[in-house]
PDB file of C-alpha atoms in Angstrom:
ATOM      1  CA  MET L   1      62.958  97.894  15.369  1.00 92.00           C
ATOM      2  CA  ILE L   2      65.868  98.059  12.963  1.00 95.00           C
ATOM      3  CA  ALA L   3      67.843  95.094  11.684  1.00 96.00           C
ATOM      4  CA  ARG L   4      71.346  95.833  10.446  1.00 97.00           C
ATOM      5  CA  VAL L   5      72.418  92.939   8.217  1.00 98.00           C
ATOM      6  CA  LEU L   6      75.964  92.308   6.999  1.00 98.00           C
ATOM      7  CA  VAL L   7      76.464  89.940   4.077  1.00 98.00           C
ATOM      8  CA  THR L   8      80.063  88.969   3.339  1.00 96.00           C
ATOM      9  CA  PRO L   9      81.736  86.649   0.827  1.00 96.00           C
ATOM     10  CA  LYS L  10      82.717  83.319   2.395  1.00 96.00           C
ATOM     11  CA  PRO L  11      86.434  83.026   3.147  1.00 93.00           C
ATOM     12  CA  VAL L  12      86.881  80.404   0.394  1.00 92.00           C
ATOM     13  CA  VAL L  13      85.275  82.636  -2.256  1.00 94.00           C
ATOM     14  CA  ASN L  14      87.620  84.763  -4.337  1.00 91.00           C
ATOM     15  CA  ASP L  15      86.814  88.461  -3.802  1.00 93.00           C
ATOM     16  CA  PRO L  16      88.421  90.419  -6.662  1.00 92.00           C
ATOM     17  CA  GLN L  17      86.869  93.677  -5.424  1.00 93.00           C
ATOM     18  CA  GLY L  18      88.495  93.249  -2.025  1.00 95.00           C
ATOM     19  CA  LEU L  19      91.854  92.398  -3.619  1.00 93.00           C
ATOM     20  CA  THR L  20      91.717  95.484  -5.807  1.00 94.00           C
ATOM     21  CA  VAL L  21      90.868  97.747  -2.876  1.00 96.00           C
ATOM     22  CA  LYS L  22      93.666  96.152  -0.844  1.00 96.00           C
ATOM     23  CA  GLN L  23      96.120  97.023  -3.627  1.00 95.00           C
ATOM     24  CA  GLY L  24      94.700 100.551  -3.737  1.00 96.00           C
ATOM     25  CA  LEU L  25      95.208 100.982   0.006  1.00 97.00           C
ATOM     26  CA  ALA L  26      98.749  99.627  -0.261  1.00 96.00           C
ATOM     27  CA  SER L  27      99.550 102.110  -3.020  1.00 96.00           C
ATOM     28  CA  LEU L  28      98.301 104.924  -0.740  1.00 97.00           C
ATOM     29  CA  GLY L  29     100.768 103.799   1.901  1.00 97.00           C
ATOM     30  CA  PHE L  30      98.487 101.756   4.158  1.00 97.00           C
ATOM     31  CA  ARG L  31     100.983  98.918   4.302  1.00 93.00           C
ATOM     32  CA  GLU L  32      99.525  97.432   7.477  1.00 97.00           C
ATOM     33  CA  VAL L  33      96.489  96.172   5.485  1.00 97.00           C
ATOM     34  CA  THR L  34      96.713  92.400   5.107  1.00 96.00           C
ATOM     35  CA  ASP L  35      93.283  91.634   3.666  1.00 95.00           C
ATOM     36  CA  VAL L  36      90.126  93.389   2.446  1.00 96.00           C
ATOM     37  CA  ARG L  37      86.768  91.681   1.905  1.00 95.00           C
ATOM     38  CA  ILE L  38      83.813  93.561   0.455  1.00 96.00           C
ATOM     39  CA  GLY L  39      80.234  92.671   1.276  1.00 96.00           C
ATOM     40  CA  LYS L  40      76.838  94.335   1.627  1.00 97.00           C
ATOM     41  CA  TYR L  41      75.129  96.271   4.397  1.00 98.00           C
ATOM     42  CA  ILE L  42      71.326  96.039   4.506  1.00 98.00           C
ATOM     43  CA  GLU L  43      69.108  98.027   6.874  1.00 97.00           C
ATOM     44  CA  ILE L  44      65.615  96.697   7.506  1.00 96.00           C
ATOM     45  CA  ASN L  45      62.865  98.442   9.450  1.00 95.00           C
ATOM     46  CA  LEU L  46      60.359  96.151  11.136  1.00 94.00           C
ATOM     47  CA  GLU L  47      57.217  96.835  13.097  1.00 92.00           C
ATOM     48  CA  GLY L  48      54.902  94.985  15.418  1.00 86.00           C
ATOM     49  CA  THR L  49      57.348  92.328  16.574  1.00 86.00           C
ATOM     50  CA  THR L  50      59.249  91.531  19.710  1.00 92.00           C
ATOM     51  CA  GLU L  51      63.015  91.461  19.500  1.00 93.00           C
ATOM     52  CA  HIS L  52      62.954  87.667  19.691  1.00 94.00           C
ATOM     53  CA  GLU L  53      60.467  87.392  16.804  1.00 94.00           C
ATOM     54  CA  ALA L  54      62.378  89.949  14.768  1.00 95.00           C
ATOM     55  CA  ARG L  55      65.553  87.932  15.192  1.00 96.00           C
ATOM     56  CA  GLN L  56      63.861  84.789  13.854  1.00 96.00           C
ATOM     57  CA  ARG L  57      62.240  86.648  10.956  1.00 96.00           C
ATOM     58  CA  VAL L  58      65.454  88.365   9.888  1.00 97.00           C
ATOM     59  CA  GLU L  59      67.314  85.048  10.081  1.00 97.00           C
ATOM     60  CA  GLU L  60      64.702  83.641   7.657  1.00 97.00           C
ATOM     61  CA  MET L  61      65.025  86.675   5.359  1.00 97.00           C
ATOM     62  CA  CYS L  62      68.768  86.117   5.197  1.00 98.00           C
ATOM     63  CA  ARG L  63      68.376  82.426   4.447  1.00 96.00           C
ATOM     64  CA  GLN L  64      65.658  82.854   1.812  1.00 95.00           C
ATOM     65  CA  LEU L  65      66.857  85.940  -0.019  1.00 96.00           C
ATOM     66  CA  LEU L  66      69.404  88.341   1.441  1.00 97.00           C
ATOM     67  CA  ALA L  67      72.390  85.972   1.334  1.00 97.00           C
ATOM     68  CA  ASN L  68      73.294  83.158  -1.043  1.00 97.00           C
ATOM     69  CA  HIS L  69      74.600  80.399   1.203  1.00 95.00           C
ATOM     70  CA  VAL L  70      76.831  79.041  -1.573  1.00 96.00           C
ATOM     71  CA  ILE L  71      79.022  82.133  -1.612  1.00 96.00           C
ATOM     72  CA  GLU L  72      78.036  84.342   1.318  1.00 97.00           C
ATOM     73  CA  ASP L  73      77.860  84.451   5.126  1.00 97.00           C
ATOM     74  CA  PHE L  74      75.571  86.787   7.024  1.00 98.00           C
ATOM     75  CA  ARG L  75      75.232  88.280  10.477  1.00 98.00           C
ATOM     76  CA  PHE L  76      72.934  90.926  11.907  1.00 98.00           C
ATOM     77  CA  GLU L  77      72.064  93.082  14.871  1.00 97.00           C
ATOM     78  CA  ILE L  78      68.592  94.074  15.995  1.00 95.00           C
ATOM     79  CA  GLU L  79      68.236  97.536  17.468  1.00 92.00           C
ATOM     80  CA  ARG L  80      65.288  99.284  19.012  1.00 86.00           C
ATOM     81  CA  GLU L  81      64.573 102.549  17.217  1.00 75.00           C
ATOM     82  CA  HIS L  82      65.211 105.741  19.144  1.00 62.00           C
ATOM     83  CA  SER L  83      61.964 107.214  20.396  1.00 49.00           C
ATOM     84  CA  ARG L  84      60.363 109.520  17.855  1.00 50.00           C
ATOM     85  CA  ARG L  85      58.019 112.405  18.434  1.00 43.00           C
TER      86      ARG L  85
ATOM     87  CA  MET E   1      59.419  71.051 -30.999  1.00 92.00           C
ATOM     88  CA  LYS E   2      57.928  73.961 -29.125  1.00 96.00           C
ATOM     89  CA  PHE E   3      60.320  76.363 -27.422  1.00 97.00           C
ATOM     90  CA  GLY E   4      59.245  78.757 -24.691  1.00 98.00           C
ATOM     91  CA  VAL E   5      61.430  81.805 -24.100  1.00 98.00           C
ATOM     92  CA  VAL E   6      60.943  83.422 -20.688  1.00 98.00           C
ATOM     93  CA  VAL E   7      60.880  87.221 -20.524  1.00 98.00           C
ATOM     94  CA  PHE E   8      61.558  88.899 -17.176  1.00 96.00           C
ATOM     95  CA  PRO E   9      61.630  92.677 -16.796  1.00 95.00           C
ATOM     96  CA  GLY E  10      65.234  93.391 -17.796  1.00 95.00           C
ATOM     97  CA  THR E  11      65.744  90.349 -20.032  1.00 96.00           C
ATOM     98  CA  TRP E  12      67.527  91.359 -23.226  1.00 94.00           C
ATOM     99  CA  SER E  13      68.326  88.224 -25.256  1.00 97.00           C
ATOM    100  CA  ASP E  14      64.764  86.922 -25.609  1.00 97.00           C
ATOM    101  CA  ARG E  15      64.279  88.151 -29.189  1.00 98.00           C
ATOM    102  CA  ASP E  16      67.702  86.867 -30.254  1.00 98.00           C
ATOM    103  CA  CYS E  17      66.801  83.385 -28.970  1.00 98.00           C
ATOM    104  CA  GLY E  18      63.338  83.645 -30.529  1.00 98.00           C
ATOM    105  CA  TRP E  19      64.805  84.632 -33.904  1.00 98.00           C
ATOM    106  CA  VAL E  20      67.055  81.573 -33.993  1.00 98.00           C
ATOM    107  CA  ILE E  21      64.189  79.293 -32.989  1.00 98.00           C
ATOM    108  CA  ASP E  22      61.534  80.428 -35.449  1.00 97.00           C
ATOM    109  CA  GLN E  23      63.408  82.242 -38.242  1.00 97.00           C
ATOM    110  CA  VAL E  24      66.581  80.150 -38.494  1.00 97.00           C
ATOM    111  CA  LEU E  25      65.333  76.723 -37.398  1.00 96.00           C
ATOM    112  CA  GLY E  26      61.630  77.020 -38.193  1.00 96.00           C
ATOM    113  CA  GLN E  27      60.548  75.638 -34.813  1.00 97.00           C
ATOM    114  CA  ASP E  28      57.476  76.634 -32.808  1.00 97.00           C
ATOM    115  CA  LEU E  29      58.046  79.542 -30.462  1.00 98.00           C
ATOM    116  CA  VAL E  30      56.143  81.153 -27.625  1.00 98.00           C
ATOM    117  CA  TYR E  31      57.286  83.895 -25.285  1.00 98.00           C
ATOM    118  CA  LEU E  32      56.509  83.326 -21.608  1.00 98.00           C
ATOM    119  CA  TRP E  33      56.000  86.439 -19.464  1.00 97.00           C
ATOM    120  CA  HIS E  34      57.437  86.312 -15.953  1.00 95.00           C
ATOM    121  CA  LYS E  35      53.899  86.486 -14.541  1.00 95.00           C
ATOM    122  CA  ASP E  36      52.641  83.529 -16.583  1.00 95.00           C
ATOM    123  CA  THR E  37      51.577  80.592 -14.512  1.00 93.00           C
ATOM    124  CA  ASP E  38      51.587  77.981 -17.259  1.00 94.00           C
ATOM    125  CA  LEU E  39      54.245  77.032 -19.785  1.00 96.00           C
ATOM    126  CA  LYS E  40      51.821  76.840 -22.747  1.00 96.00           C
ATOM    127  CA  GLY E  41      52.799  73.324 -23.750  1.00 95.00           C
ATOM    128  CA  CYS E  42      56.506  73.973 -24.324  1.00 96.00           C
ATOM    129  CA  ASP E  43      58.939  71.111 -24.789  1.00 96.00           C
ATOM    130  CA  CYS E  44      61.954  73.257 -23.911  1.00 97.00           C
ATOM    131  CA  VAL E  45      62.035  76.391 -21.758  1.00 98.00           C
ATOM    132  CA  ILE E  46      64.831  78.900 -22.320  1.00 98.00           C
ATOM    133  CA  LEU E  47      65.834  81.442 -19.665  1.00 98.00           C
ATOM    134  CA  PRO E  48      67.709  83.983 -21.782  1.00 98.00           C
ATOM    135  CA  GLY E  49      70.369  86.559 -20.999  1.00 97.00           C
ATOM    136  CA  GLY E  50      69.901  90.028 -19.574  1.00 95.00           C
ATOM    137  CA  PHE E  51      69.485  91.599 -16.181  1.00 95.00           C
ATOM    138  CA  ALA E  52      66.255  90.134 -14.790  1.00 93.00           C
ATOM    139  CA  TYR E  53      64.707  92.515 -12.253  1.00 91.00           C
ATOM    140  CA  GLY E  54      67.841  94.638 -12.653  1.00 92.00           C
ATOM    141  CA  ASP E  55      69.894  91.856 -11.040  1.00 92.00           C
ATOM    142  CA  TYR E  56      69.276  93.739  -7.795  1.00 92.00           C
ATOM    143  CA  LEU E  57      70.798  92.221  -4.654  1.00 94.00           C
ATOM    144  CA  ARG E  58      72.508  89.442  -6.663  1.00 95.00           C
ATOM    145  CA  THR E  59      72.239  88.232 -10.259  1.00 94.00           C
ATOM    146  CA  GLY E  60      69.102  86.115 -10.561  1.00 93.00           C
ATOM    147  CA  ALA E  61      68.173  86.552  -6.885  1.00 94.00           C
ATOM    148  CA  ILE E  62      64.789  88.206  -7.463  1.00 93.00           C
ATOM    149  CA  ALA E  63      63.933  86.433 -10.735  1.00 94.00           C
ATOM    150  CA  ARG E  64      63.764  83.075  -8.998  1.00 92.00           C
ATOM    151  CA  PHE E  65      60.622  84.257  -7.180  1.00 92.00           C
ATOM    152  CA  ALA E  66      58.777  85.152 -10.408  1.00 94.00           C
ATOM    153  CA  PRO E  67      55.481  83.241 -10.827  1.00 95.00           C
ATOM    154  CA  VAL E  68      56.747  81.520 -13.983  1.00 97.00           C
ATOM    155  CA  MET E  69      59.707  80.024 -12.087  1.00 97.00           C
ATOM    156  CA  GLU E  70      57.480  77.791  -9.994  1.00 96.00           C
ATOM    157  CA  GLN E  71      56.262  76.207 -13.227  1.00 97.00           C
ATOM    158  CA  VAL E  72      59.799  75.985 -14.589  1.00 97.00           C
ATOM    159  CA  GLY E  73      60.872  74.130 -11.432  1.00 97.00           C
ATOM    160  CA  GLU E  74      58.018  71.628 -11.706  1.00 97.00           C
ATOM    161  CA  PHE E  75      58.681  71.204 -15.432  1.00 97.00           C
ATOM    162  CA  ALA E  76      62.350  70.430 -14.683  1.00 97.00           C
ATOM    163  CA  ASP E  77      61.317  67.949 -11.983  1.00 96.00           C
ATOM    164  CA  ARG E  78      59.193  66.133 -14.575  1.00 95.00           C
ATOM    165  CA  GLY E  79      62.229  65.880 -16.874  1.00 95.00           C
ATOM    166  CA  GLY E  80      61.375  68.813 -19.154  1.00 96.00           C
ATOM    167  CA  LEU E  81      64.246  70.556 -20.933  1.00 97.00           C
ATOM    168  CA  VAL E  82      65.314  73.805 -19.262  1.00 98.00           C
ATOM    169  CA  TRP E  83      68.126  75.845 -20.772  1.00 98.00           C
ATOM    170  CA  GLY E  84      69.591  78.876 -18.987  1.00 98.00           C
ATOM    171  CA  ILE E  85      71.863  81.154 -20.982  1.00 98.00           C
ATOM    172  CA  CYS E  86      73.982  83.812 -19.231  1.00 98.00           C
ATOM    173  CA  ASN E  87      71.534  85.527 -16.820  1.00 97.00           C
ATOM    174  CA  GLY E  88      69.384  82.396 -17.196  1.00 98.00           C
ATOM    175  CA  PHE E  89      72.258  80.301 -15.803  1.00 98.00           C
ATOM    176  CA  GLN E  90      72.504  82.695 -12.851  1.00 98.00           C
ATOM    177  CA  VAL E  91      68.744  82.379 -12.251  1.00 97.00           C
ATOM    178  CA  LEU E  92      68.930  78.544 -12.366  1.00 98.00           C
ATOM    179  CA  CYS E  93      71.698  78.557  -9.734  1.00 98.00           C
ATOM    180  CA  GLU E  94      69.778  80.954  -7.479  1.00 97.00           C
ATOM    181  CA  ALA E  95      66.663  78.800  -7.892  1.00 96.00           C
ATOM    182  CA  GLY E  96      68.610  75.712  -6.829  1.00 96.00           C
ATOM    183  CA  LEU E  97      67.965  73.926 -10.129  1.00 98.00           C
ATOM    184  CA  LEU E  98      71.724  73.856 -10.695  1.00 98.00           C
ATOM    185  CA  PRO E  99      74.467  73.768  -8.035  1.00 98.00           C
ATOM    186  CA  GLY E 100      76.977  76.550  -7.393  1.00 98.00           C
ATOM    187  CA  ALA E 101      76.885  80.269  -8.072  1.00 97.00           C
ATOM    188  CA  LEU E 102      78.211  82.851 -10.521  1.00 97.00           C
ATOM    189  CA  ILE E 103      80.300  85.592  -9.000  1.00 96.00           C
ATOM    190  CA  ARG E 104      82.091  88.729 -10.206  1.00 95.00           C
ATOM    191  CA  ASN E 105      84.628  88.110 -12.982  1.00 96.00           C
ATOM    192  CA  ALA E 106      88.154  87.818 -11.594  1.00 95.00           C
ATOM    193  CA  SER E 107      89.180  90.770 -13.793  1.00 94.00           C
ATOM    194  CA  LEU E 108      86.293  92.877 -12.389  1.00 92.00           C
ATOM    195  CA  GLU E 109      85.571  93.756 -16.033  1.00 94.00           C
ATOM    196  CA  PHE E 110      82.449  93.134 -18.065  1.00 96.00           C
ATOM    197  CA  ARG E 111      83.859  90.789 -20.712  1.00 96.00           C
ATOM    198  CA  CYS E 112      82.305  90.896 -24.177  1.00 97.00           C
ATOM    199  CA  GLU E 113      84.373  88.730 -26.499  1.00 98.00           C
ATOM    200  CA  TRP E 114      84.612  85.456 -28.423  1.00 98.00           C
ATOM    201  CA  THR E 115      85.567  82.334 -26.490  1.00 98.00           C
ATOM    202  CA  HIS E 116      86.184  78.710 -27.390  1.00 98.00           C
ATOM    203  CA  LEU E 117      84.251  75.986 -25.625  1.00 98.00           C
ATOM    204  CA  LEU E 118      85.252  72.356 -25.364  1.00 98.00           C
ATOM    205  CA  VAL E 119      82.151  70.141 -25.490  1.00 98.00           C
ATOM    206  CA  GLU E 120      82.625  67.316 -22.985  1.00 98.00           C
ATOM    207  CA  ARG E 121      79.225  65.617 -23.341  1.00 97.00           C
ATOM    208  CA  THR E 122      77.435  64.817 -26.596  1.00 97.00           C
ATOM    209  CA  ASP E 123      74.878  62.403 -25.127  1.00 96.00           C
ATOM    210  CA  LEU E 124      72.632  65.249 -23.965  1.00 97.00           C
ATOM    211  CA  PRO E 125      69.604  66.727 -25.746  1.00 97.00           C
ATOM    212  CA  PHE E 126      71.486  70.050 -25.772  1.00 98.00           C
ATOM    213  CA  THR E 127      74.684  68.808 -27.436  1.00 98.00           C
ATOM    214  CA  SER E 128      73.751  65.750 -29.521  1.00 97.00           C
ATOM    215  CA  SER E 129      74.542  67.548 -32.807  1.00 96.00           C
ATOM    216  CA  CYS E 130      78.110  68.270 -31.681  1.00 97.00           C
ATOM    217  CA  ALA E 131      81.063  66.046 -32.557  1.00 97.00           C
ATOM    218  CA  GLU E 132      82.958  64.268 -29.777  1.00 96.00           C
ATOM    219  CA  ARG E 133      85.331  66.782 -28.106  1.00 96.00           C
ATOM    220  CA  ASP E 134      83.949  69.468 -30.416  1.00 98.00           C
ATOM    221  CA  VAL E 135      85.307  72.993 -29.932  1.00 98.00           C
ATOM    222  CA  LEU E 136      82.671  75.698 -30.392  1.00 98.00           C
ATOM    223  CA  ARG E 137      83.392  79.383 -30.946  1.00 98.00           C
ATOM    224  CA  VAL E 138      80.774  81.304 -28.957  1.00 98.00           C
ATOM    225  CA  PRO E 139      80.767  84.857 -27.542  1.00 98.00           C
ATOM    226  CA  ILE E 140      80.384  85.798 -23.890  1.00 98.00           C
ATOM    227  CA  ALA E 141      78.972  89.060 -22.503  1.00 97.00           C
ATOM    228  CA  HIS E 142      78.908  89.213 -18.719  1.00 97.00           C
ATOM    229  CA  GLY E 143      80.334  90.850 -15.615  1.00 96.00           C
ATOM    230  CA  GLU E 144      79.424  88.035 -13.237  1.00 96.00           C
ATOM    231  CA  GLY E 145      80.171  84.731 -14.903  1.00 97.00           C
ATOM    232  CA  SER E 146      82.855  83.269 -12.697  1.00 98.00           C
ATOM    233  CA  TYR E 147      81.565  79.835 -11.732  1.00 98.00           C
ATOM    234  CA  PHE E 148      82.014  78.920  -8.074  1.00 98.00           C
ATOM    235  CA  ALA E 149      81.055  75.825  -6.097  1.00 97.00           C
ATOM    236  CA  ASP E 150      82.470  74.427  -2.869  1.00 96.00           C
ATOM    237  CA  PRO E 151      85.125  71.686  -3.288  1.00 96.00           C
ATOM    238  CA  ALA E 152      82.702  68.815  -2.535  1.00 97.00           C
ATOM    239  CA  THR E 153      80.148  70.053  -5.081  1.00 97.00           C
ATOM    240  CA  LEU E 154      82.854  70.647  -7.644  1.00 98.00           C
ATOM    241  CA  SER E 155      84.292  67.135  -7.351  1.00 98.00           C
ATOM    242  CA  ARG E 156      80.775  65.678  -7.530  1.00 98.00           C
ATOM    243  CA  LEU E 157      80.148  67.614 -10.752  1.00 98.00           C
ATOM    244  CA  GLU E 158      83.392  66.314 -12.223  1.00 98.00           C
ATOM    245  CA  GLN E 159      82.842  62.713 -11.139  1.00 98.00           C
ATOM    246  CA  ARG E 160      79.329  62.619 -12.577  1.00 97.00           C
ATOM    247  CA  GLY E 161      80.364  64.289 -15.823  1.00 97.00           C
ATOM    248  CA  GLN E 162      78.087  67.277 -15.271  1.00 98.00           C
ATOM    249  CA  VAL E 163      80.547  69.762 -16.746  1.00 98.00           C
ATOM    250  CA  VAL E 164      79.341  70.066 -20.329  1.00 98.00           C
ATOM    251  CA  LEU E 165      81.258  73.092 -21.605  1.00 98.00           C
ATOM    252  CA  ARG E 166      84.707  74.315 -20.614  1.00 98.00           C
ATOM    253  CA  TYR E 167      86.591  77.407 -21.765  1.00 98.00           C
ATOM    254  CA  SER E 168      89.472  76.235 -23.952  1.00 98.00           C
ATOM    255  CA  ASP E 169      91.773  77.491 -26.666  1.00 98.00           C
ATOM    256  CA  ALA E 170      90.914  76.972 -30.352  1.00 98.00           C
ATOM    257  CA  ASN E 171      92.416  73.480 -30.186  1.00 97.00           C
ATOM    258  CA  GLY E 172      90.318  72.411 -27.220  1.00 98.00           C
ATOM    259  CA  ARG E 173      93.116  72.695 -24.668  1.00 98.00           C
ATOM    260  CA  VAL E 174      91.681  73.704 -21.295  1.00 98.00           C
ATOM    261  CA  ILE E 175      94.294  76.197 -20.090  1.00 98.00           C
ATOM    262  CA  PRO E 176      94.202  79.164 -17.671  1.00 98.00           C
ATOM    263  CA  SER E 177      94.756  81.738 -20.452  1.00 98.00           C
ATOM    264  CA  ALA E 178      91.519  80.559 -22.140  1.00 98.00           C
ATOM    265  CA  ASN E 179      89.504  81.303 -18.990  1.00 98.00           C
ATOM    266  CA  PRO E 180      87.829  84.711 -19.442  1.00 98.00           C
ATOM    267  CA  ASN E 181      86.344  85.166 -15.978  1.00 98.00           C
ATOM    268  CA  GLY E 182      88.091  83.060 -13.339  1.00 97.00           C
ATOM    269  CA  SER E 183      85.566  80.193 -13.375  1.00 98.00           C
ATOM    270  CA  LEU E 184      86.735  77.203 -11.330  1.00 98.00           C
ATOM    271  CA  HIS E 185      87.966  74.377 -13.585  1.00 98.00           C
ATOM    272  CA  ASN E 186      87.312  76.655 -16.624  1.00 98.00           C
ATOM    273  CA  ILE E 187      83.607  75.815 -16.299  1.00 98.00           C
ATOM    274  CA  ALA E 188      81.402  77.514 -18.898  1.00 98.00           C
ATOM    275  CA  GLY E 189      78.345  75.258 -18.671  1.00 98.00           C
ATOM    276  CA  ILE E 190      76.961  72.523 -16.425  1.00 98.00           C
ATOM    277  CA  VAL E 191      73.996  70.186 -16.466  1.00 98.00           C
ATOM    278  CA  ASN E 192      71.999  68.722 -13.576  1.00 98.00           C
ATOM    279  CA  ALA E 193      72.455  65.069 -12.643  1.00 97.00           C
ATOM    280  CA  ARG E 194      69.437  64.013 -14.710  1.00 96.00           C
ATOM    281  CA  GLY E 195      70.734  65.831 -17.791  1.00 97.00           C
ATOM    282  CA  ASN E 196      67.634  67.926 -18.561  1.00 97.00           C
ATOM    283  CA  VAL E 197      68.687  71.304 -17.102  1.00 98.00           C
ATOM    284  CA  LEU E 198      71.627  73.089 -18.747  1.00 98.00           C
ATOM    285  CA  GLY E 199      73.161  76.374 -17.641  1.00 98.00           C
ATOM    286  CA  MET E 200      75.851  78.162 -19.651  1.00 98.00           C
ATOM    287  CA  MET E 201      77.341  81.665 -19.613  1.00 98.00           C
ATOM    288  CA  PRO E 202      78.226  82.002 -23.351  1.00 98.00           C
ATOM    289  CA  HIS E 203      75.581  83.127 -25.875  1.00 98.00           C
ATOM    290  CA  PRO E 204      74.846  80.529 -28.603  1.00 98.00           C
ATOM    291  CA  GLU E 205      71.959  82.662 -29.922  1.00 98.00           C
ATOM    292  CA  ARG E 206      74.496  85.313 -30.930  1.00 97.00           C
ATOM    293  CA  CYS E 207      76.404  82.971 -33.231  1.00 98.00           C
ATOM    294  CA  SER E 208      73.742  81.033 -35.084  1.00 97.00           C
ATOM    295  CA  GLU E 209      73.973  82.811 -38.442  1.00 97.00           C
ATOM    296  CA  ALA E 210      77.029  83.483 -40.619  1.00 96.00           C
ATOM    297  CA  GLU E 211      76.181  87.211 -40.683  1.00 96.00           C
ATOM    298  CA  LEU E 212      76.959  87.347 -36.974  1.00 95.00           C
ATOM    299  CA  GLY E 213      80.451  85.933 -37.399  1.00 95.00           C
ATOM    300  CA  GLY E 214      79.826  82.293 -36.589  1.00 97.00           C
ATOM    301  CA  THR E 215      77.265  79.506 -36.585  1.00 98.00           C
ATOM    302  CA  ASP E 216      78.520  77.192 -33.843  1.00 98.00           C
ATOM    303  CA  GLY E 217      75.712  78.216 -31.509  1.00 98.00           C
ATOM    304  CA  LEU E 218      73.210  76.742 -33.934  1.00 98.00           C
ATOM    305  CA  LYS E 219      74.551  73.260 -33.119  1.00 98.00           C
ATOM    306  CA  LEU E 220      73.063  73.544 -29.637  1.00 98.00           C
ATOM    307  CA  PHE E 221      69.676  74.839 -30.821  1.00 98.00           C
ATOM    308  CA  ARG E 222      69.593  72.141 -33.527  1.00 97.00           C
ATOM    309  CA  SER E 223      70.440  69.476 -30.928  1.00 97.00           C
ATOM    310  CA  VAL E 224      67.414  70.452 -28.859  1.00 97.00           C
ATOM    311  CA  ALA E 225      65.141  70.651 -31.909  1.00 96.00           C
ATOM    312  CA  GLU E 226      66.238  67.193 -33.064  1.00 93.00           C
ATOM    313  CA  SER E 227      65.943  65.696 -29.588  1.00 89.00           C
ATOM    314  CA  GLY E 228      62.255  66.553 -29.884  1.00 73.00           C
ATOM    315  CA  LEU E 229      62.043  64.629 -33.145  1.00 67.00           C
ATOM    316  CA  LYS E 230      63.671  61.592 -31.548  1.00 64.00           C
ATOM    317  CA  VAL E 231      61.061  61.601 -28.789  1.00 59.00           C
ATOM    318  CA  LEU E 232      58.279  61.747 -31.386  1.00 55.00           C
ATOM    319  CA  VAL E 233      59.779  58.905 -33.402  1.00 57.00           C
ATOM    320  CA  SER E 234      60.597  56.560 -30.524  1.00 49.00           C
TER     321      SER E 234
END
């Protein structure tokens, strides 16, 4: 089982990295860009759990460590690993 | 007064704090390793600056799970003095001992420079040696010192007078150009509601001797040392 976790700055939190990248894109001619927010991507391998259990465990991981609820939101997907030899 | 200075892997200001405590002020000093499970009878615990556990994931995010932090939390709950400086402030926020969070500087730069701080509370053990509306000249050195809290938390902090230090100009005027990192309300340091846990981004231990270009930081260390005396006397 693989959990793919996305942690993003809350909309109310200033994201100077995103602003800077937005300006960079604009200077390259990507004028259609209206906003850029930069967060984190975390990949977690789990074993010995059902998808339902994994979902609950990853939710807890996000709450306890992976995201800081003051400044960040999180979301994730759980995927079954492709069969391996 | 016995000071305990916590050392995490990656802490870098522990010896600077220790020097001020025992060499400049002549107070008792003990270093507390991150794996220690007792605070060795300290009256004040300092979480110094640095990059605890490499600041991986987020500043202070891993340090809050260190064995010593459980003791620090209980000590704070009992009213013990806890003082987080720079990375220590970030750890205190992650640990939930102080509200809010410290995010990337608005400039995206690591800022290492002198700042002025308006002291808004002098009734605390950390600031009792300061004059009313004192302006301290203290250096900062951080990349992630921009104080953030949601609007409700921020107004609660203001209403309860929990903002202790604010970035100002040399005359104590709190203006945007004196804000080095984009902190909301120019916040440089806050205290918990009870007044025994202080977090601040600037480094008082780096300006406690004239050789280092200033001695204003010593006022804060002296305040804590003398608060201990008051407890003994009363």
